[in-house]
Each structure stands twice: as structure tokens, then as C-alpha cells.
Tab-separated table of C-alpha atoms in Angstrom:
chain	number	residue	atom	x	y	z
A	172	MET	CA	23.016	-32.839	4.712
A	173	PHE	CA	25.449	-32.857	8.281
A	174	SER	CA	25.031	-36.522	9.601
A	175	VAL	CA	27.458	-38.006	12.415
A	176	LYS	CA	26.786	-41.170	13.966
A	177	GLU	CA	28.147	-43.640	16.569
A	178	SER	CA	27.609	-47.153	16.258
A	179	GLY	CA	24.688	-46.537	13.691
A	180	THR	CA	23.043	-44.353	15.636
A	181	PRO	CA	22.577	-40.635	14.814
A	182	ILE	CA	24.415	-38.579	17.413
A	183	VAL	CA	23.445	-34.710	15.822
A	184	PRO	CA	21.776	-32.806	18.393
A	185	VAL	CA	18.722	-30.540	17.705
A	186	ALA	CA	19.422	-27.445	19.343
A	187	ALA	CA	21.745	-25.242	16.493
A	188	PRO	CA	24.429	-24.112	19.451
A	189	ALA	CA	25.176	-27.970	20.258
A	190	ARG	CA	25.188	-28.802	15.875
A	191	ARG	CA	27.457	-26.157	15.655
A	192	MET	CA	30.162	-27.464	18.226
A	193	LEU	CA	29.805	-30.944	17.235
A	194	ALA	CA	30.480	-29.499	13.334
A	195	LEU	CA	33.454	-28.151	14.530
A	196	LEU	CA	34.746	-31.337	16.646
A	197	THR	CA	34.249	-33.655	13.591
A	198	ALA	CA	36.017	-30.964	11.656
A	199	PHE	CA	39.097	-31.240	13.436
A	200	ALA	CA	37.952	-35.140	14.426
A	201	ASP	CA	40.920	-36.881	16.549
A	202	GLN	CA	42.593	-33.535	17.076
A	203	VAL	CA	42.325	-31.626	20.134
A	204	VAL	CA	40.124	-28.387	19.844
A	205	PRO	CA	41.136	-25.744	22.441
A	206	THR	CA	38.188	-24.429	24.436
A	207	ALA	CA	38.601	-21.031	23.332
A	208	VAL	CA	38.119	-22.048	19.635
A	209	VAL	CA	34.824	-23.542	20.720
A	210	VAL	CA	33.569	-20.146	22.044
A	211	GLN	CA	34.882	-18.474	19.477
A	212	GLU	CA	33.207	-20.814	16.784
A	213	LEU	CA	29.656	-20.479	18.812
A	214	TRP	CA	29.748	-16.752	20.027
A	215	PRO	CA	31.936	-14.904	17.123
A	216	GLU	CA	30.408	-11.675	18.067
A	217	GLY	CA	31.578	-11.931	21.661
A	218	PRO	CA	30.756	-15.051	24.616
A	219	PRO	CA	28.284	-14.322	27.031
A	220	ALA	CA	28.874	-14.142	31.016
A	221	HIS	CA	28.474	-18.030	31.447
A	222	ALA	CA	29.963	-19.143	28.272
A	223	LEU	CA	31.998	-22.020	29.859
A	224	ASP	CA	29.209	-23.088	31.814
A	225	MET	CA	27.268	-23.228	28.346
A	226	VAL	CA	29.845	-25.185	26.683
A	227	GLU	CA	30.133	-27.818	29.556
A	228	THR	CA	26.236	-27.829	29.201
A	229	TYR	CA	26.583	-28.837	25.622
A	230	VAL	CA	29.262	-31.373	25.923
A	231	ARG	CA	26.937	-33.398	28.944
A	232	GLN	CA	23.818	-33.557	26.527
A	233	GLN	CA	26.396	-34.423	23.024
A	234	ARG	CA	27.526	-37.177	25.582
A	235	ASP	CA	24.333	-38.335	26.793
A	236	LEU	CA	23.271	-38.705	23.033
A	237	ILE	CA	26.303	-40.944	22.381
A	238	ASP	CA	25.945	-42.949	25.580
A	239	THR	CA	22.314	-43.999	23.951
A	240	ALA	CA	23.972	-44.711	20.850
A	241	LEU	CA	26.641	-46.556	22.229
A	242	ARG	CA	23.973	-48.988	24.277
A	243	ALA	CA	21.702	-49.050	21.241
A	244	GLY	CA	24.415	-50.499	19.515
A	245	ARG	CA	25.139	-52.945	21.890
A	246	GLU	CA	21.702	-53.937	22.028
A	247	GLU	CA	21.254	-54.499	18.646
A	248	THR	CA	24.026	-56.900	18.425
A	249	GLY	CA	23.055	-59.214	21.327
A	250	THR	CA	26.150	-58.694	23.376
A	251	ASP	CA	26.340	-59.022	27.282
A	252	PRO	CA	24.977	-56.224	29.581
A	253	ARG	CA	28.562	-56.059	31.133
A	254	PRO	CA	29.967	-52.418	30.969
A	255	LEU	CA	30.426	-50.397	27.933
A	256	PRO	CA	33.997	-51.112	26.629
A	257	ARG	CA	33.686	-47.324	25.057
A	258	ALA	CA	32.118	-44.890	26.967
A	259	ALA	CA	30.721	-41.645	25.887
A	260	ARG	CA	33.955	-39.872	27.784
A	261	ASP	CA	35.962	-41.861	25.251
A	262	VAL	CA	34.544	-40.554	22.123
A	263	LEU	CA	33.918	-36.647	23.657
A	264	VAL	CA	37.162	-36.490	25.238
A	265	SER	CA	37.771	-33.433	27.790
A	266	LEU	CA	41.201	-32.713	28.084
A	267	PRO	CA	43.248	-29.661	29.492
A	268	GLY	CA	42.493	-26.829	27.755
A	269	GLY	CA	40.118	-28.277	25.186
A	270	TYR	CA	37.951	-31.476	23.677
A	271	ARG	CA	38.863	-34.115	21.639
A	272	LEU	CA	36.220	-36.633	19.111
A	273	ASP	CA	37.863	-39.474	19.022
A	274	THR	CA	36.455	-41.719	16.133
A	275	GLY	CA	37.817	-44.816	17.518
A	276	GLY	CA	38.989	-45.663	13.782
A	277	GLY	CA	35.596	-44.810	12.540
A	278	SER	CA	35.459	-43.301	9.214
A	279	SER	CA	33.926	-39.788	7.496
A	280	ASP	CA	32.947	-39.253	3.835
A	281	VAL	CA	35.800	-35.959	4.412
A	282	SER	CA	38.284	-38.587	4.994
A	283	VAL	CA	37.149	-40.897	2.064
A	284	PHE	CA	36.879	-37.661	-0.316
A	285	HIS	CA	40.299	-36.903	0.471
A	286	ARG	CA	42.059	-40.394	-0.036
A	287	ALA	CA	40.238	-41.049	-3.134
A	288	VAL	CA	41.550	-37.738	-4.475
A	289	GLY	CA	44.765	-38.085	-3.482
A	290	ALA	CA	44.850	-41.690	-5.450
A	291	GLY	CA	42.966	-39.769	-8.461
A	292	TYR	CA	46.284	-37.067	-8.376
A	293	ARG	CA	48.688	-39.724	-8.105
A	294	ALA	CA	47.458	-41.653	-11.443
A	295	MET	CA	47.297	-38.156	-13.371
A	296	GLU	CA	50.960	-38.011	-12.859
A	297	LEU	CA	51.398	-41.529	-14.053
A	298	GLU	CA	49.352	-40.632	-16.415
A	299	ASP	CA	47.188	-43.648	-15.564
A	300	LEU	CA	43.875	-41.434	-16.984
A	301	GLU	CA	41.919	-44.677	-16.672
A	302	THR	CA	42.414	-44.662	-12.649
A	303	ALA	CA	42.533	-41.190	-12.350
A	304	ALA	CA	39.064	-40.827	-13.877
A	305	GLU	CA	37.754	-43.622	-11.943
A	306	ARG	CA	39.236	-42.104	-8.383
A	307	LEU	CA	38.180	-38.628	-8.838
A	308	GLY	CA	34.595	-39.890	-10.202
A	309	GLN	CA	34.417	-42.029	-6.837
A	310	ALA	CA	35.135	-38.884	-4.619
A	311	LEU	CA	32.761	-36.523	-6.620
A	312	ALA	CA	29.919	-38.808	-5.860
A	313	LEU	CA	30.166	-38.167	-2.396
A	314	TRP	CA	29.073	-34.666	-2.788
A	315	THR	CA	25.186	-34.396	-2.743
A	316	ALA	CA	25.476	-30.773	-1.400
A	317	ASP	CA	27.575	-27.971	0.073
A	318	ALA	CA	29.598	-29.492	3.217
A	319	TYR	CA	28.146	-29.075	6.437
A	320	THR	CA	24.461	-28.000	5.328
A	321	GLU	CA	22.127	-27.599	8.237
A	322	VAL	CA	24.799	-25.921	10.427
A	323	ALA	CA	25.038	-22.149	11.049
A	324	ALA	CA	28.751	-22.308	10.828
A	325	GLY	CA	31.123	-19.871	12.669
A	326	PRO	CA	34.682	-18.493	11.645
A	327	GLN	CA	36.489	-22.081	12.156
A	328	LEU	CA	33.882	-23.676	10.441
A	329	ARG	CA	33.481	-21.423	7.507
A	330	ALA	CA	37.282	-21.370	6.675
A	331	HIS	CA	37.134	-25.204	6.874
A	332	ILE	CA	34.068	-25.248	4.643
A	333	THR	CA	36.132	-23.009	2.362
A	334	ARG	CA	39.001	-25.037	2.005
A	335	LEU	CA	36.759	-28.494	1.306
A	336	GLU	CA	35.501	-26.218	-1.563
A	337	GLN	CA	38.524	-25.521	-2.977
A	338	SER	CA	39.651	-29.290	-3.464
A	339	ARG	CA	36.077	-29.996	-4.822
A	340	VAL	CA	36.811	-27.833	-7.537
A	341	GLN	CA	40.196	-29.226	-8.125
A	342	ALA	CA	38.897	-32.733	-7.801
A	343	LEU	CA	36.369	-31.671	-10.541
A	344	ASP	CA	38.899	-29.715	-12.572
A	345	GLN	CA	41.267	-32.819	-12.838
A	346	TRP	CA	37.994	-35.260	-13.084
A	347	ILE	CA	37.193	-33.291	-16.393
A	348	GLU	CA	40.682	-33.269	-17.956
A	349	ALA	CA	40.871	-36.977	-17.620
A	350	GLN	CA	37.623	-37.631	-19.396
A	351	LEU	CA	38.953	-35.396	-21.852
A	352	ARG	CA	42.111	-36.935	-22.545
A	353	LEU	CA	40.664	-40.382	-22.433
A	354	GLY	CA	38.290	-38.916	-25.404
A	355	ARG	CA	34.954	-39.511	-23.253
A	356	ARG	CA	33.554	-36.600	-24.213
A	357	ARG	CA	29.892	-38.403	-24.334
A	358	GLU	CA	30.442	-39.638	-20.642
A	359	LEU	CA	31.696	-35.858	-19.687
A	360	TYR	CA	28.335	-34.622	-21.081
A	361	ALA	CA	26.271	-37.145	-19.511
A	362	GLY	CA	27.874	-36.955	-15.967
A	363	LEU	CA	28.679	-33.373	-15.644
A	364	PRO	CA	24.778	-32.042	-14.794
A	365	GLY	CA	24.437	-34.355	-12.240
A	366	ILE	CA	27.745	-33.325	-10.380
A	367	LEU	CA	27.034	-29.337	-10.876
A	368	ALA	CA	23.543	-30.031	-9.542
A	369	ARG	CA	25.117	-30.700	-6.302
A	370	PHE	CA	26.693	-26.930	-6.138
A	371	SER	CA	24.481	-24.510	-3.925
A	372	GLY	CA	25.231	-22.018	-6.663
A	373	PRO	CA	25.914	-21.376	-10.369
A	374	GLN	CA	29.133	-22.696	-11.778
A	375	PRO	CA	29.652	-20.710	-15.104
A	376	THR	CA	32.627	-22.158	-16.358
A	377	TYR	CA	31.328	-26.037	-16.062
A	378	GLU	CA	28.141	-24.997	-17.218
A	379	GLY	CA	29.644	-22.869	-20.208
A	380	LEU	CA	31.917	-25.919	-21.093
A	381	LEU	CA	28.732	-28.207	-20.853
A	382	ALA	CA	26.688	-25.925	-23.354
A	383	GLU	CA	29.792	-25.997	-25.787
A	384	LEU	CA	29.960	-29.850	-25.646
A	385	ALA	CA	26.558	-29.809	-26.193
A	386	HIS	CA	27.027	-28.208	-29.645
A	387	GLY	CA	27.550	-31.470	-31.658
A	388	PRO	CA	30.519	-33.414	-32.951
A	389	ASP	CA	32.528	-30.606	-34.984
A	390	PRO	CA	35.465	-30.454	-32.968
A	391	VAL	CA	36.833	-27.071	-34.342
A	392	HIS	CA	33.645	-25.259	-33.495
A	393	VAL	CA	33.590	-27.016	-29.993
A	394	LEU	CA	37.207	-26.851	-28.946
A	395	GLU	CA	37.709	-22.859	-29.675
A	396	ASP	CA	34.509	-21.990	-27.904
A	397	CYS	CA	35.331	-23.883	-25.031
A	398	LYS	CA	38.992	-22.134	-24.577
A	399	ARG	CA	37.234	-18.681	-25.422
A	400	LEU	CA	34.534	-19.377	-22.692
A	401	LEU	CA	37.187	-20.421	-20.315
A	402	ARG	CA	39.259	-17.763	-20.528
A	403	GLY	CA	36.465	-15.363	-19.979
A	404	THR	CA	34.775	-17.007	-17.028
A	405	ARG	CA	38.242	-17.832	-15.498
A	406	ARG	CA	38.856	-14.264	-14.666
A	407	GLN	CA	35.260	-13.882	-12.622
A	408	ARG	CA	36.267	-16.746	-10.463
A	409	ARG	CA	37.797	-16.887	-7.125
A	410	GLU	CA	37.712	-20.775	-7.033
A	411	PRO	CA	40.895	-22.569	-8.523
A	412	ALA	CA	40.195	-22.224	-12.203
A	413	ALA	CA	40.007	-25.090	-14.503
A	414	GLY	CA	42.938	-23.843	-16.462
A	415	ARG	CA	44.245	-27.398	-17.254
A	416	VAL	CA	40.710	-28.458	-19.393
A	417	ARG	CA	41.969	-26.340	-22.267
A	418	THR	CA	44.940	-28.325	-22.582
A	419	ALA	CA	43.104	-31.506	-22.601
A	420	LEU	CA	40.212	-29.752	-24.664
A	421	ARG	CA	43.206	-29.765	-27.405
A	422	THR	CA	43.536	-33.124	-27.505
A	423	ALA	CA	39.916	-34.851	-26.950
A	424	ARG	CA	38.501	-36.778	-29.737
A	425	PRO	CA	35.211	-35.740	-30.958
A	426	VAL	CA	32.178	-38.191	-29.822
A	427	GLY	CA	28.780	-37.784	-30.595
A	428	LEU	CA	26.888	-36.658	-27.652
A	429	GLU	CA	23.057	-37.443	-26.205
A	430	ARG	CA	20.880	-35.468	-23.781
A	431	PRO	CA	21.962	-36.132	-20.312
A	432	ARG	CA	20.024	-37.565	-17.549
A	433	PRO	CA	20.642	-35.646	-13.852
A	434	ALA	CA	22.062	-38.044	-11.475
A	435	ARG	CA	20.223	-38.893	-8.197
A	436	THR	CA	22.120	-39.861	-5.014
A	437	ALA	CA	21.747	-39.179	-1.256
A	438	LEU	CA	25.217	-39.538	0.382
A	439	VAL	CA	26.506	-37.534	3.042
A	440	ILE	CA	29.924	-34.990	3.057
A	441	GLY	CA	30.983	-33.527	6.061
A	442	GLY	CA	30.031	-36.250	8.726
A	443	ALA	CA	32.152	-38.577	10.549
A	444	SER	CA	31.073	-42.384	11.752
A	445	GLY	CA	32.053	-43.828	14.730
């Protein structure tokens, strides 16, 4: 789900090109996105004759949505009707050669994800596995689907989505390693299906790991099968492989397992809140 809000009010346009433009601006929030990049994103096979005029139309429409959201936010708080301290042009800023989506200090699930992942990686380096598992788990919980769903992505946005997905898989690798090194096989077996359900496609390495964990408390059987499985599936994957999992598996303590129940969440990845 792609969601962007200003003052608590959704500002995602209905029209597909305008939605794609907003998605591009959120991907590079608080940065100047050149007009040429916007045009390429909207028309990767070549722009129409009046492409710049069309971009300006989308910008005006987006500002109308932002202005409505700003006014709704002020009415909700019951503040006086004097001019708004932050206008639509201050949120979607026109600059020489490009545009900038100014979040005004707002947050996004993407930035929260990166902060949590960074904290988890630092904790792993310090061998603070409890903190690492907690922060990486928080980062992964932000994902309920692939990034920027409901948006027909162009070349720039597709590249951004690829980087996000790589970060997601790396965080999952580290979370698995932390859980196994802590001996939390039960928690891993219970939590992994919910995480995998949020990927749009199959994840054979992790699904295979889950199947091996389900074999029971025989440590030799489970660990040897997992190591063989990960060696085989790693050759078939383009994503960063879960190589460190093998080391963690060698030191994991066996724990009895129960059938997991998939988690249900409704959080958003890929949106910015103003």
C-alpha cells in the first residue's frame, strides 16, 4: 500500500501519472528531483510534445490536495482562520530545474525502517543480540507488502524499490542470525511465516529453512539439512544470500517447536507523513 499524508489527511492522487510523480518525490523526499528525471519517470519510452505542461498540471493538482489537507488539519485542531503558516507551495516546492517534496520534519516508514535496521546492525557488531533481534524485528514489522504497491513505477522508482528490497532481505538475514544465536528456534519458527507472507513472491531459502526447523528437536538432522538447503538455494538467488545463517545454525540450541500462526498487520512501507 502506498500512502502519503499531510496533517493526517491522505494526499495521494487518483490518476496514475500523478500518483507516480508523487511516489518519485517521496522516494527522494527533501531532495531536489530534476524536472528531466520526473519526465523520464512518467514517460520512459519518450515524452509527449507537451510533457512539461503536463508535469505542471500534475503539480498544481497535487498542491490542491495538499492545500485541502492543510486546511483540514487546521480546522481539526480548532486554530484561528488566519493564513496558514505552511502553504502547499512550501510542501511541494518549485525550484529552478526541479521540484522538492518538503516533509517539514515529518516521518516515513522508510526512514523509520532504516533507523531501526542501523540500530540492529550496530547491536550485532557489539554482540548485543537481544537488542539486535528487537530492532531488526521492528524494522521488518513495517513491511506488509512490497514497497510502493499501487504505483506503476518508472525507471527511477524501480531502482529505488530494488534498493529497498535488498535492504529488507539483508535485515531478515540478520534477524534470523540473531534469533538463532540466541537459541530462539521456537520464536523463529513462529515469526518467520508472518514475515514471509508479506513478500509478493516465493522465498525458497527462507521457506526451506522454515521447513527444516519444523522437523523437530533433532539438532543434527535439522542443522545439517539447513546447511545443505542454504548452500543449494543460494546459487539461485539474486538477493543478498542468507550466508551468515549457516554460522548461526551451527551454534543454535534445539528447542521444541509448535505450529506457527501467521501474523496480521496493516502498516505501510514507502509513504511519507507530513
